[in-house]
CSV table of C-alpha atoms and ligand atoms in Angstrom, one decimal:
chain,number,residue,atom,x,y,z
A,1,MET,CA,0.0,0.0,0.0
A,2,ASN,CA,1.3,3.4,-0.8
A,3,ARG,CA,1.3,5.2,2.5
A,4,LEU,CA,2.3,8.5,0.9
A,5,GLY,CA,-1.3,9.4,0.1
A,6,SER,CA,-2.5,8.6,3.6
A,7,VAL,CA,-2.8,10.6,6.7
A,8,ILE,CA,-0.4,9.6,9.5
A,9,ALA,CA,-0.3,10.4,13.2
A,10,ALA,CA,1.9,9.9,16.2
A,11,VAL,CA,2.8,11.5,19.5
A,12,SER,CA,5.7,13.7,18.8
A,13,THR,CA,6.7,14.5,22.4
A,14,PRO,CA,8.8,11.9,24.4
A,15,PRO,CA,6.9,9.0,26.1
A,16,GLY,CA,6.1,9.5,29.8
A,17,LYS,CA,4.2,12.0,31.9
A,18,GLY,CA,4.7,15.6,31.1
A,19,GLY,CA,3.0,19.0,31.2
A,20,ILE,CA,1.7,18.6,27.7
A,21,ALA,CA,2.0,16.1,24.8
A,22,VAL,CA,1.8,16.9,21.1
A,23,ILE,CA,0.0,14.7,18.7
A,24,ARG,CA,1.0,15.4,15.1
A,25,ILE,CA,-1.2,14.5,12.2
A,26,SER,CA,0.1,14.8,8.6
A,27,GLY,CA,-1.2,14.2,5.1
A,28,ARG,CA,-4.0,15.5,2.8
A,29,GLY,CA,-7.2,15.5,4.9
A,30,ALA,CA,-5.4,15.9,8.2
A,31,ALA,CA,-7.7,18.9,9.2
A,32,GLU,CA,-10.9,16.8,8.4
A,33,ILE,CA,-9.6,14.0,10.6
A,34,ALA,CA,-8.9,16.6,13.4
A,35,ASP,CA,-12.6,17.8,12.9
A,36,LYS,CA,-13.7,14.4,14.3
A,37,VAL,CA,-11.5,14.7,17.4
A,38,PHE,CA,-11.0,18.4,18.2
A,39,PHE,CA,-14.0,20.7,18.8
A,40,PRO,CA,-13.1,24.4,19.0
A,41,LYS,CA,-14.8,26.5,21.7
A,42,ASN,CA,-15.6,29.1,19.1
A,43,LYS,CA,-18.0,26.5,17.5
A,44,LYS,CA,-16.5,26.7,14.0
A,45,PRO,CA,-15.2,23.3,12.8
A,46,PHE,CA,-11.4,23.0,13.2
A,47,SER,CA,-10.8,22.7,9.4
A,48,ALA,CA,-12.5,26.2,9.0
A,49,GLN,CA,-10.1,27.9,11.5
A,50,THR,CA,-7.4,30.4,10.4
A,51,ALA,CA,-4.2,28.6,9.5
A,52,ARG,CA,-1.3,28.8,12.0
A,53,ILE,CA,-3.3,30.2,14.8
A,54,ALA,CA,-3.7,28.3,18.1
A,55,VAL,CA,-7.3,27.3,18.7
A,56,TYR,CA,-8.6,26.2,22.1
A,57,GLY,CA,-11.2,23.4,22.2
A,58,ASP,CA,-12.4,20.0,23.6
A,59,ILE,CA,-10.8,16.8,22.6
A,60,LYS,CA,-13.3,13.9,22.1
A,61,SER,CA,-13.0,10.2,21.7
A,62,GLU,CA,-16.0,7.9,20.9
A,63,GLU,CA,-16.7,7.9,24.6
A,64,GLY,CA,-17.1,11.7,24.9
A,65,ILE,CA,-14.9,14.6,26.0
A,66,ILE,CA,-11.6,13.3,27.4
A,67,ASP,CA,-9.5,16.5,27.6
A,68,ASP,CA,-9.3,20.1,26.5
A,69,GLY,CA,-6.3,21.6,24.6
A,70,ILE,CA,-4.9,23.6,21.8
A,71,ALA,CA,-4.7,22.7,18.1
A,72,ILE,CA,-2.9,24.4,15.2
A,73,TYR,CA,-3.4,23.9,11.5
A,74,PHE,CA,-0.5,24.2,9.1
A,75,PRO,CA,-1.8,23.8,5.6
A,76,ALA,CA,0.6,22.5,2.9
A,77,PRO,CA,3.2,23.4,1.9
A,78,ASN,CA,4.0,25.6,5.0
A,79,SER,CA,4.5,22.8,7.5
A,80,TYR,CA,7.4,20.6,8.7
A,81,THR,CA,6.4,17.7,6.3
A,82,GLY,CA,5.3,20.0,3.5
A,83,GLU,CA,1.8,18.3,3.8
A,84,ASP,CA,-1.3,19.5,5.6
A,85,THR,CA,-0.4,19.1,9.2
A,86,VAL,CA,-2.3,19.4,12.5
A,87,GLU,CA,-0.7,19.5,15.9
A,88,ILE,CA,-2.9,18.9,18.9
A,89,SER,CA,-1.5,19.7,22.3
A,90,CYS,CA,-3.2,17.9,25.2
A,91,HIS,CA,-2.3,17.3,28.8
A,92,GLY,CA,0.7,15.0,29.0
A,93,GLY,CA,-0.7,12.0,30.8
A,94,VAL,CA,0.5,8.6,29.5
A,95,LEU,CA,-2.9,7.0,29.1
A,96,LEU,CA,-4.6,10.3,28.1
A,97,THR,CA,-2.1,10.8,25.3
A,98,GLU,CA,-2.7,7.2,24.1
A,99,LEU,CA,-6.5,7.8,24.1
A,100,VAL,CA,-6.2,11.0,22.1
A,101,LEU,CA,-4.0,9.2,19.6
A,102,GLU,CA,-6.4,6.3,19.5
A,103,ALA,CA,-9.2,8.8,18.7
A,104,VAL,CA,-7.2,10.2,15.8
A,105,PHE,CA,-6.6,6.7,14.5
A,106,THR,CA,-10.3,5.9,14.8
A,107,ALA,CA,-11.0,9.1,12.8
A,108,GLY,CA,-8.9,7.7,10.0
A,109,ALA,CA,-5.2,8.3,10.5
A,110,LEU,CA,-2.6,5.5,10.3
A,111,PRO,CA,0.1,5.1,12.9
A,112,ALA,CA,3.3,6.9,11.7
A,113,GLU,CA,6.4,4.8,11.2
A,114,PRO,CA,9.7,5.9,12.8
A,115,GLY,CA,11.0,9.0,11.1
A,116,GLU,CA,8.0,9.1,8.7
A,117,PHE,CA,7.3,12.8,9.3
A,118,THR,CA,10.8,13.8,8.4
A,119,LYS,CA,10.9,11.3,5.5
A,120,ARG,CA,7.8,13.0,4.1
A,121,ALA,CA,9.5,16.3,4.5
A,122,TYR,CA,12.4,15.0,2.4
A,123,ILE,CA,10.1,13.5,-0.2
A,124,SER,CA,8.2,16.8,-0.6
A,125,GLY,CA,11.5,18.7,-1.0
A,126,LYS,CA,11.2,20.5,2.3
A,127,LEU,CA,14.7,19.4,3.3
A,128,GLY,CA,17.7,17.6,1.9
A,129,LEU,CA,19.3,14.5,3.3
A,130,ILE,CA,22.0,16.5,5.2
A,131,LYS,CA,19.3,18.5,7.0
A,132,ALA,CA,17.3,15.3,7.7
A,133,GLU,CA,20.4,13.7,9.2
A,134,SER,CA,21.1,16.9,11.2
A,135,VAL,CA,17.6,16.7,12.7
A,136,ILE,CA,18.3,13.2,14.2
A,137,ASP,CA,21.9,14.3,15.2
A,138,LEU,CA,20.4,17.4,17.0
A,139,ILE,CA,18.0,15.2,18.9
A,140,GLU,CA,20.8,12.7,19.8
A,141,ALA,CA,23.5,15.3,20.5
A,142,GLU,CA,25.2,14.7,23.8
A,143,SER,CA,27.8,17.6,23.7
A,144,ARG,CA,27.6,21.3,23.1
A,145,GLU,CA,30.0,20.8,20.1
A,146,SER,CA,27.7,18.2,18.6
A,147,VAL,CA,24.7,20.6,19.0
A,148,LYS,CA,26.7,23.4,17.2
A,149,LEU,CA,27.7,21.1,14.4
A,150,SER,CA,24.2,19.7,13.8
A,151,SER,CA,22.6,23.1,14.1
A,152,SER,CA,24.9,24.5,11.5
A,153,GLN,CA,24.0,21.6,9.2
A,154,SER,CA,20.3,22.2,9.7
A,155,ARG,CA,20.9,25.8,8.7
A,156,GLY,CA,22.4,24.6,5.4
A,157,VAL,CA,26.1,25.4,5.8
A,158,LEU,CA,27.2,22.0,4.5
A,159,SER,CA,24.5,21.8,1.8
A,160,GLU,CA,25.6,25.2,0.4
A,161,LYS,CA,29.2,24.0,0.2
A,162,ILE,CA,28.1,20.8,-1.6
A,163,ASP,CA,26.0,22.8,-4.0
A,164,ALA,CA,28.9,25.1,-4.8
A,165,ILE,CA,31.2,22.2,-5.6
A,166,TYR,CA,28.5,20.5,-7.7
A,167,ASN,CA,27.9,23.7,-9.6
A,168,GLU,CA,31.6,24.1,-10.4
A,169,MET,CA,31.6,20.6,-11.8
A,170,LYS,CA,28.5,21.4,-13.8
A,171,GLN,CA,30.1,24.5,-15.4
A,172,LEU,CA,33.3,22.5,-16.2
A,173,LEU,CA,31.2,19.8,-17.8
A,174,SER,CA,29.2,22.2,-19.9
A,175,SER,CA,32.4,23.8,-21.1
A,176,ILE,CA,33.6,20.4,-22.3
A,177,TYR,CA,30.3,19.3,-23.8
A,178,ALA,CA,29.4,22.6,-25.5
A,179,TYR,CA,32.4,22.2,-27.7
A,180,ILE,CA,31.8,18.5,-28.4
A,181,ASP,CA,28.1,18.9,-29.1
A,182,PHE,CA,28.4,22.0,-31.3
A,183,PRO,CA,31.8,21.8,-33.0
A,184,ASP,CA,30.6,23.9,-35.9
A,185,GLU,CA,29.5,26.8,-33.7
A,186,ASP,CA,31.8,29.6,-32.9
A,187,LEU,CA,32.8,27.9,-29.6
A,188,THR,CA,36.4,27.5,-28.9
A,189,ASP,CA,37.8,24.4,-27.3
A,190,VAL,CA,38.7,25.0,-23.7
A,191,PRO,CA,42.5,24.4,-23.6
A,192,GLY,CA,43.4,21.2,-21.8
A,193,SER,CA,45.7,23.1,-19.4
A,194,GLU,CA,42.8,25.3,-18.3
A,195,LEU,CA,40.5,22.2,-17.8
A,196,LEU,CA,43.3,20.6,-15.8
A,197,SER,CA,43.8,23.5,-13.5
A,198,ARG,CA,40.0,23.9,-12.9
A,199,LEU,CA,39.8,20.2,-12.1
A,200,LYS,CA,42.6,20.4,-9.7
A,201,ASP,CA,41.0,23.3,-8.0
A,202,ILE,CA,37.8,21.3,-7.5
A,203,ARG,CA,39.9,18.3,-6.3
A,204,ASP,CA,41.5,20.6,-3.7
A,205,GLU,CA,38.1,21.8,-2.5
A,206,VAL,CA,36.9,18.2,-2.2
A,207,ASP,CA,40.1,17.3,-0.3
A,208,ALA,CA,39.7,20.3,2.1
A,209,LEU,CA,36.1,19.3,2.8
A,210,ALA,CA,37.0,15.6,3.2
A,211,SER,CA,39.7,16.5,5.7
A,212,THR,CA,37.0,18.0,8.0
A,213,TRP,CA,35.6,14.4,8.6
A,214,LYS,CA,38.4,13.8,11.1
A,215,THR,CA,36.9,16.6,13.3
A,216,GLY,CA,33.3,15.8,12.5
A,217,ARG,CA,33.9,12.2,13.4
A,218,ALA,CA,35.7,13.0,16.7
A,219,ILE,CA,32.8,15.1,17.7
A,220,LYS,CA,29.9,13.0,16.5
A,221,ASP,CA,31.0,9.4,16.6
A,222,GLY,CA,33.7,9.8,19.2
A,223,ILE,CA,37.2,8.3,19.3
A,224,SER,CA,37.5,4.8,20.7
A,225,ALA,CA,40.1,5.1,23.5
A,226,CYS,CA,41.3,3.1,26.4
A,227,ILE,CA,43.2,3.8,29.6
A,228,ALA,CA,45.8,1.2,30.2
A,229,GLY,CA,48.9,0.6,32.3
A,230,LYS,CA,50.3,-1.6,35.0
A,231,PRO,CA,48.4,-1.8,38.3
A,232,ASN,CA,48.3,1.2,40.7
A,233,VAL,CA,49.6,3.9,38.3
A,234,GLY,CA,46.3,5.8,38.6
A,235,LYS,CA,44.2,4.5,35.7
A,236,SER,CA,40.9,4.5,37.7
A,237,SER,CA,41.7,7.9,39.2
A,238,LEU,CA,42.2,9.2,35.7
A,239,LEU,CA,38.9,7.7,34.5
A,240,ASN,CA,37.1,9.3,37.4
A,241,ALA,CA,38.8,12.7,36.8
A,242,LEU,CA,37.7,12.5,33.1
A,243,LEU,CA,34.2,11.6,34.0
A,244,GLY,CA,33.9,14.2,36.8
A,245,TYR,CA,32.5,11.6,39.2
A,246,ASP,CA,33.7,8.4,40.9
A,247,ARG,CA,32.9,5.7,38.4
A,248,ALA,CA,35.8,3.3,39.1
A,249,ILE,CA,37.1,2.0,42.4
A,250,VAL,CA,40.3,3.7,43.5
A,251,THR,CA,42.5,1.8,46.0
A,252,ASP,CA,46.2,1.1,46.4
A,253,ILE,CA,45.5,-2.6,46.1
A,254,ALA,CA,46.6,-3.9,42.7
A,255,GLY,CA,44.0,-5.7,40.6
A,256,THR,CA,40.7,-4.0,41.7
A,257,THR,CA,39.6,-3.3,38.1
A,258,ARG,CA,39.1,-6.7,36.7
A,259,ASP,CA,36.7,-6.0,33.8
A,260,ILE,CA,36.5,-3.3,31.3
A,261,VAL,CA,34.6,-0.2,32.4
A,262,SER,CA,33.3,1.8,29.4
A,263,GLU,CA,31.9,5.3,29.3
A,264,LYS,CA,31.3,8.1,26.8
A,265,VAL,CA,33.2,11.2,27.8
A,266,ASN,CA,33.1,14.7,26.2
A,267,LEU,CA,36.6,16.0,26.4
A,268,GLY,CA,37.4,19.4,24.9
A,269,ARG,CA,35.8,19.3,21.5
A,270,ALA,CA,36.1,15.6,21.0
A,271,SER,CA,34.1,12.8,22.5
A,272,LEU,CA,35.7,9.6,23.7
A,273,LYS,CA,34.3,6.2,23.8
A,274,LEU,CA,36.5,5.4,26.8
A,275,SER,CA,37.4,2.1,28.4
A,276,ASP,CA,39.2,1.7,31.7
A,277,THR,CA,41.1,-1.6,31.7
A,278,ALA,CA,42.5,-4.0,34.2
A,279,GLY,CA,46.2,-3.3,35.1
A,280,ILE,CA,48.4,-5.2,32.7
A,281,HIS,CA,50.8,-7.5,34.6
A,282,LYS,CA,51.5,-11.1,35.2
A,283,ALA,CA,48.4,-12.0,37.2
A,284,GLU,CA,48.3,-15.2,39.3
A,285,ASP,CA,44.5,-15.0,40.0
A,286,VAL,CA,42.4,-16.6,37.2
A,287,VAL,CA,39.7,-13.9,37.1
A,288,GLU,CA,42.4,-11.2,37.1
A,289,ARG,CA,44.2,-13.0,34.3
A,290,ILE,CA,41.0,-12.8,32.1
A,291,GLY,CA,40.9,-9.1,32.9
A,292,VAL,CA,44.5,-8.7,31.8
A,293,ASP,CA,43.8,-10.6,28.5
A,294,ARG,CA,40.8,-8.3,27.8
A,295,ALA,CA,42.9,-5.3,28.5
A,296,VAL,CA,45.5,-6.4,26.0
A,297,GLU,CA,42.7,-7.0,23.4
A,298,GLU,CA,41.3,-3.5,24.1
A,299,LEU,CA,44.7,-2.0,23.2
A,300,GLU,CA,44.3,-3.4,19.7
A,301,LYS,CA,40.8,-2.1,19.3
A,302,SER,CA,41.5,1.4,20.3
A,303,GLU,CA,42.3,4.4,18.1
A,304,LEU,CA,43.8,6.1,21.1
A,305,ILE,CA,45.7,4.4,23.9
A,306,ILE,CA,46.1,6.5,27.0
A,307,ALA,CA,49.1,4.7,28.5
A,308,VAL,CA,49.4,5.6,32.2
A,309,PHE,CA,52.8,5.5,34.1
A,310,ASP,CA,53.5,6.4,37.7
A,311,GLY,CA,56.0,9.3,37.4
A,312,SER,CA,56.9,9.0,41.1
A,313,LYS,CA,58.5,5.6,40.8
A,314,PRO,CA,61.3,4.4,38.5
A,315,LEU,CA,60.2,2.5,35.4
A,316,ASP,CA,60.4,-1.2,36.0
A,317,SER,CA,60.0,-4.5,34.2
A,318,ALA,CA,56.2,-4.3,34.4
A,319,ASP,CA,56.2,-1.0,32.6
A,320,THR,CA,58.5,-2.5,30.0
A,321,GLU,CA,56.2,-5.4,29.5
A,322,PHE,CA,53.2,-3.1,29.2
A,323,ALA,CA,55.0,-1.1,26.6
A,324,SER,CA,55.7,-4.2,24.6
A,325,HIS,CA,52.0,-5.0,24.5
A,326,ILE,CA,51.4,-1.5,23.1
A,327,ARG,CA,54.1,-2.0,20.5
A,328,ALA,CA,52.5,-5.3,19.5
A,329,ALA,CA,49.0,-3.6,19.3
A,330,ARG,CA,50.4,-0.9,17.1
A,331,LYS,CA,52.0,-3.3,14.8
A,332,ARG,CA,48.6,-4.8,14.1
A,333,ASN,CA,46.9,-1.5,14.0
A,334,PRO,CA,49.4,1.2,12.9
A,335,LEU,CA,46.9,4.0,13.0
A,336,THR,CA,46.6,3.7,16.8
A,337,GLN,CA,47.9,6.8,18.6
A,338,VAL,CA,49.4,6.8,22.0
A,339,ILE,CA,49.4,9.4,24.7
A,340,ALA,CA,51.7,8.5,27.6
A,341,VAL,CA,50.3,10.1,30.7
A,342,ILE,CA,53.0,10.3,33.4
A,343,ASN,CA,50.8,10.5,36.4
A,344,LYS,CA,51.3,11.7,40.0
A,345,SER,CA,53.0,14.9,39.0
A,346,ASP,CA,52.3,16.2,42.5
A,347,LEU,CA,55.1,13.9,43.7
A,348,PRO,CA,58.8,14.4,42.7
A,349,ALA,CA,59.5,13.1,39.1
A,350,VAL,CA,62.0,10.2,39.0
A,351,PHE,CA,62.4,9.6,35.2
A,352,LYS,CA,62.6,11.7,32.1
A,353,ASP,CA,59.9,11.8,29.3
A,354,SER,CA,62.6,10.5,26.9
A,355,GLU,CA,62.7,7.2,28.8
A,356,ILE,CA,59.0,6.7,27.8
A,357,LYS,CA,59.7,7.6,24.2
A,358,ASP,CA,62.5,4.9,24.2
A,359,LEU,CA,59.8,2.4,25.1
A,360,ILE,CA,56.9,3.7,22.9
A,361,GLU,CA,58.0,5.3,19.7
A,362,ASP,CA,56.2,8.6,18.8
A,363,ALA,CA,54.1,8.6,21.9
A,364,GLU,CA,53.0,12.1,23.0
A,365,THR,CA,54.0,12.5,26.7
A,366,LEU,CA,52.1,14.5,29.3
A,367,ARG,CA,52.6,14.9,33.0
A,368,LEU,CA,49.6,15.4,35.2
A,369,SER,CA,48.1,14.5,38.5
A,370,ALA,CA,44.9,12.5,38.2
A,371,CYS,CA,44.2,13.1,41.9
A,372,SER,CA,44.1,16.8,41.4
A,373,GLY,CA,41.3,16.4,38.8
A,374,ASP,CA,42.9,18.8,36.4
A,375,ILE,CA,42.7,17.0,33.1
A,376,LYS,CA,42.6,20.1,30.8
A,377,PRO,CA,46.1,19.5,29.4
A,378,LEU,CA,44.9,16.0,28.3
A,379,ALA,CA,41.8,17.5,26.8
A,380,ASP,CA,43.8,20.1,24.9
A,381,LEU,CA,46.3,17.4,23.6
A,382,ILE,CA,43.4,15.2,22.4
A,383,ASP,CA,41.9,18.1,20.7
A,384,ARG,CA,45.1,18.9,18.9
A,385,MET,CA,45.6,15.3,17.8
A,386,PHE,CA,42.0,14.6,16.7
A,387,THR,CA,40.4,17.9,15.7
A,388,ASP,CA,41.2,20.9,13.6
A,389,GLY,CA,41.1,23.9,15.9
A,390,SER,CA,40.9,26.3,12.9
A,391,LEU,CA,37.4,25.0,12.1
A,392,ASP,CA,34.4,27.0,13.3
A,393,LEU,CA,31.8,24.4,14.2
A,394,SER,CA,28.9,26.9,13.8
A,395,ASN,CA,29.9,28.4,10.4
A,396,ASP,CA,32.2,26.0,8.5
A,397,ALA,CA,31.1,23.2,6.3
A,398,ILE,CA,32.0,20.0,8.2
A,399,ILE,CA,31.5,16.4,7.1
A,400,SER,CA,29.9,14.6,10.0
A,401,ASN,CA,29.0,11.1,9.0
A,402,ALA,CA,30.5,8.1,7.2
A,403,ARG,CA,27.9,8.2,4.4
A,404,GLN,CA,28.7,11.7,3.5
A,405,TYR,CA,32.4,11.0,3.7
A,406,ALA,CA,32.2,7.9,1.6
A,407,ALA,CA,30.4,9.8,-1.2
A,408,LEU,CA,33.0,12.5,-1.1
A,409,VAL,CA,35.9,9.9,-1.4
A,410,ARG,CA,34.2,8.4,-4.4
A,411,ALA,CA,33.8,11.8,-6.0
A,412,ARG,CA,37.5,12.5,-5.3
A,413,ALA,CA,38.5,9.3,-7.1
A,414,ASP,CA,36.4,10.2,-10.1
A,415,ILE,CA,38.0,13.7,-10.3
A,416,GLU,CA,41.5,12.1,-10.0
A,417,ASN,CA,40.5,9.8,-13.0
A,418,ALA,CA,39.5,12.8,-15.0
A,419,VAL,CA,42.8,14.5,-14.2
A,420,GLU,CA,44.7,11.4,-15.2
A,421,SER,CA,42.7,11.1,-18.5
A,422,LEU,CA,43.6,14.6,-19.5
A,423,LYS,CA,47.2,14.2,-18.5
A,424,SER,CA,47.5,11.1,-20.6
A,425,GLY,CA,46.2,12.9,-23.6
A,426,PHE,CA,42.7,11.3,-23.8
A,427,THR,CA,40.0,13.4,-25.5
A,428,GLN,CA,38.1,15.7,-23.2
A,429,ASP,CA,34.8,13.8,-23.4
A,430,ILE,CA,36.5,10.9,-21.6
A,431,ALA,CA,37.3,13.2,-18.7
A,432,GLY,CA,33.8,14.5,-19.0
A,433,LEU,CA,32.4,11.1,-18.1
A,434,ASP,CA,34.5,11.0,-15.0
A,435,VAL,CA,33.2,14.5,-14.0
A,436,GLU,CA,29.7,13.2,-14.5
A,437,HIS,CA,30.3,10.3,-12.1
A,438,ALA,CA,31.8,12.7,-9.6
A,439,MET,CA,28.7,14.9,-9.9
A,440,SER,CA,26.5,12.0,-9.2
A,441,ASN,CA,28.5,11.0,-6.2
A,442,ILE,CA,28.5,14.6,-4.8
A,443,SER,CA,24.8,14.9,-5.3
A,444,GLU,CA,24.2,11.8,-3.2
A,445,ILE,CA,25.4,13.6,-0.2
A,446,ASP,CA,22.4,15.9,0.0
A,447,GLY,CA,20.1,13.2,-1.5
A,448,LEU,CA,19.5,14.7,-5.0
A,449,SER,CA,20.3,11.3,-6.5
A,450,VAL,CA,20.3,8.6,-3.9
A,451,SER,CA,19.0,5.0,-3.8
A,452,GLU,CA,15.8,4.2,-1.8
A,453,ASP,CA,17.8,1.8,0.4
A,454,ILE,CA,20.0,4.6,1.6
A,455,VAL,CA,17.0,6.8,2.3
A,456,ASP,CA,15.3,4.1,4.2
A,457,ASP,CA,18.4,3.4,6.2
A,458,ILE,CA,18.7,7.0,7.2
A,459,PHE,CA,15.1,7.4,8.3
A,460,SER,CA,15.2,4.1,10.2
A,461,ARG,CA,17.4,5.8,12.8
A,462,PHE,CA,14.6,8.1,13.8
A,463,CYS,CA,12.0,7.6,16.5
A,464,VAL,CA,8.3,7.5,16.0
A,465,GLY,CA,6.8,11.0,16.0
A,466,LYS,CA,9.8,12.6,14.3
B,501,LIG,P1,44.9,1.9,39.0
B,501,LIG,O1,45.2,0.6,39.7
B,501,LIG,O2,46.0,2.1,37.9
B,501,LIG,O3,43.5,2.1,38.5
B,501,LIG,O4,45.2,3.1,40.1
B,501,LIG,P2,44.2,3.8,41.0
B,501,LIG,O5,43.5,4.9,40.3
B,501,LIG,O6,43.4,2.8,41.8
B,501,LIG,O7,45.3,4.5,42.0
B,501,LIG,C1,46.2,3.8,42.7
B,501,LIG,C2,46.8,4.6,43.8
B,501,LIG,O8,47.5,5.7,43.4
B,501,LIG,C3,45.7,5.1,44.7
B,501,LIG,O9,46.1,5.0,46.1
B,501,LIG,C4,45.5,6.6,44.3
B,501,LIG,O10,45.0,7.4,45.3
B,501,LIG,C5,46.9,6.9,43.9
B,501,LIG,N1,47.0,8.0,42.9
B,501,LIG,C6,46.3,8.0,41.7
B,501,LIG,N2,46.6,9.2,41.1
B,501,LIG,C7,47.4,9.9,41.8
B,501,LIG,C8,48.1,11.2,41.7
B,501,LIG,O11,47.9,11.9,40.7
B,501,LIG,N3,48.9,11.5,42.7
B,501,LIG,C9,49.1,10.8,43.8
B,501,LIG,N4,50.0,11.2,44.7
B,501,LIG,N5,48.5,9.6,44.0
B,501,LIG,C10,47.7,9.1,43.0
């Protein structure tokens, strides 16, 4: 059944008790459905009320009046979905809201699927895919940075950049095809050198945009990180300092953390998917041994290892063994980065940073005191390593999800092919084909040309009522 022609309804406010709940109804005929449920005090039928003005009235089910509330009519196309939409606000009781929604279904609406309101907005051209994705990102945002990024995308900052790159490609293509299609006209062939330099400019722009994914990803997805080290160096203290509350048990008894404790932490601009691991050492106890094995596995899975050392005691064989696990993990996953935190800086230092660098090549070293709770230097270092500080999250175009990034990488490869074709002396129409592919990949980002599967996948992340 084609649901597009039907009227859908759902509760758009979160489930649970609240001051008010909003029931959203969308589709042609939404106002007529509201007529059967909502009875304005001014006696005029709801569908005859002035658009976009709040109307007070009674809400009725088949059993009679169940509540009073406010309803607003947003006729197409000036609504969130681009269709006729009615929003009824009733009191926010759990059962009451269900009864109002039930009355709307009895009047003829179908239950909305997750994300269906926003999907309809996309289908009716009210918003592109970037904006649709930014809606869900805004709802799910857990850090101020994430809110800034999603809000800039919902204002169209990234869409505008994508449009600009697309239009440059289009102009380039029309220069190529104008000459090929109308060779007898007075059109001059664009010199190959000019085409090449225009293509390279576009490639540089695509590269610059793609490079923002590092920052977008650190903010949106988060960096998988683990805190590791031998026992008693202050790993749990560091985790607690990062979280701002006592999540892990801190004692001077070795082996208290036996399993992996995982938490999401917003640190500086970036967000960390952080695991605290058992102290890595030669454990006798069986349960502890399992914890140690898991800790070693975690090293390999992490993009960032926060390797903790006790700066108040000389490095010993346990530190050397721990470092050898890090080296092994990096051999398997060379992209893993390491920050060596030399902890307990409130006590006199007994070894030099260079001794750590001898153990772990290119580790960034940082001295701090987890006990003091001052983790700003660590936050700043992570920001420097994983985000681009020159990017303005509110006003710069930033790629913030893997789908957008993948399309950009494909477009980048097409442009490179076009550059290579021209360099190897192929005719311009060959390069033109590559530019066409690049345009199609770029236009996928905002959903101008995108498969139904991808659209369905995006909207499946939404909740009912959005
Ligand atoms: P873990 O076994 O590596 O998780 O270490 P803990 O966080 O449990 O800490 C081990 C011991 O070191 C505890 O007695 C902590 O109070 C102490 N400790 C942790 N961080 C610091 C620090 O920055 N300075 C000092 N002086 N002691 C610390």
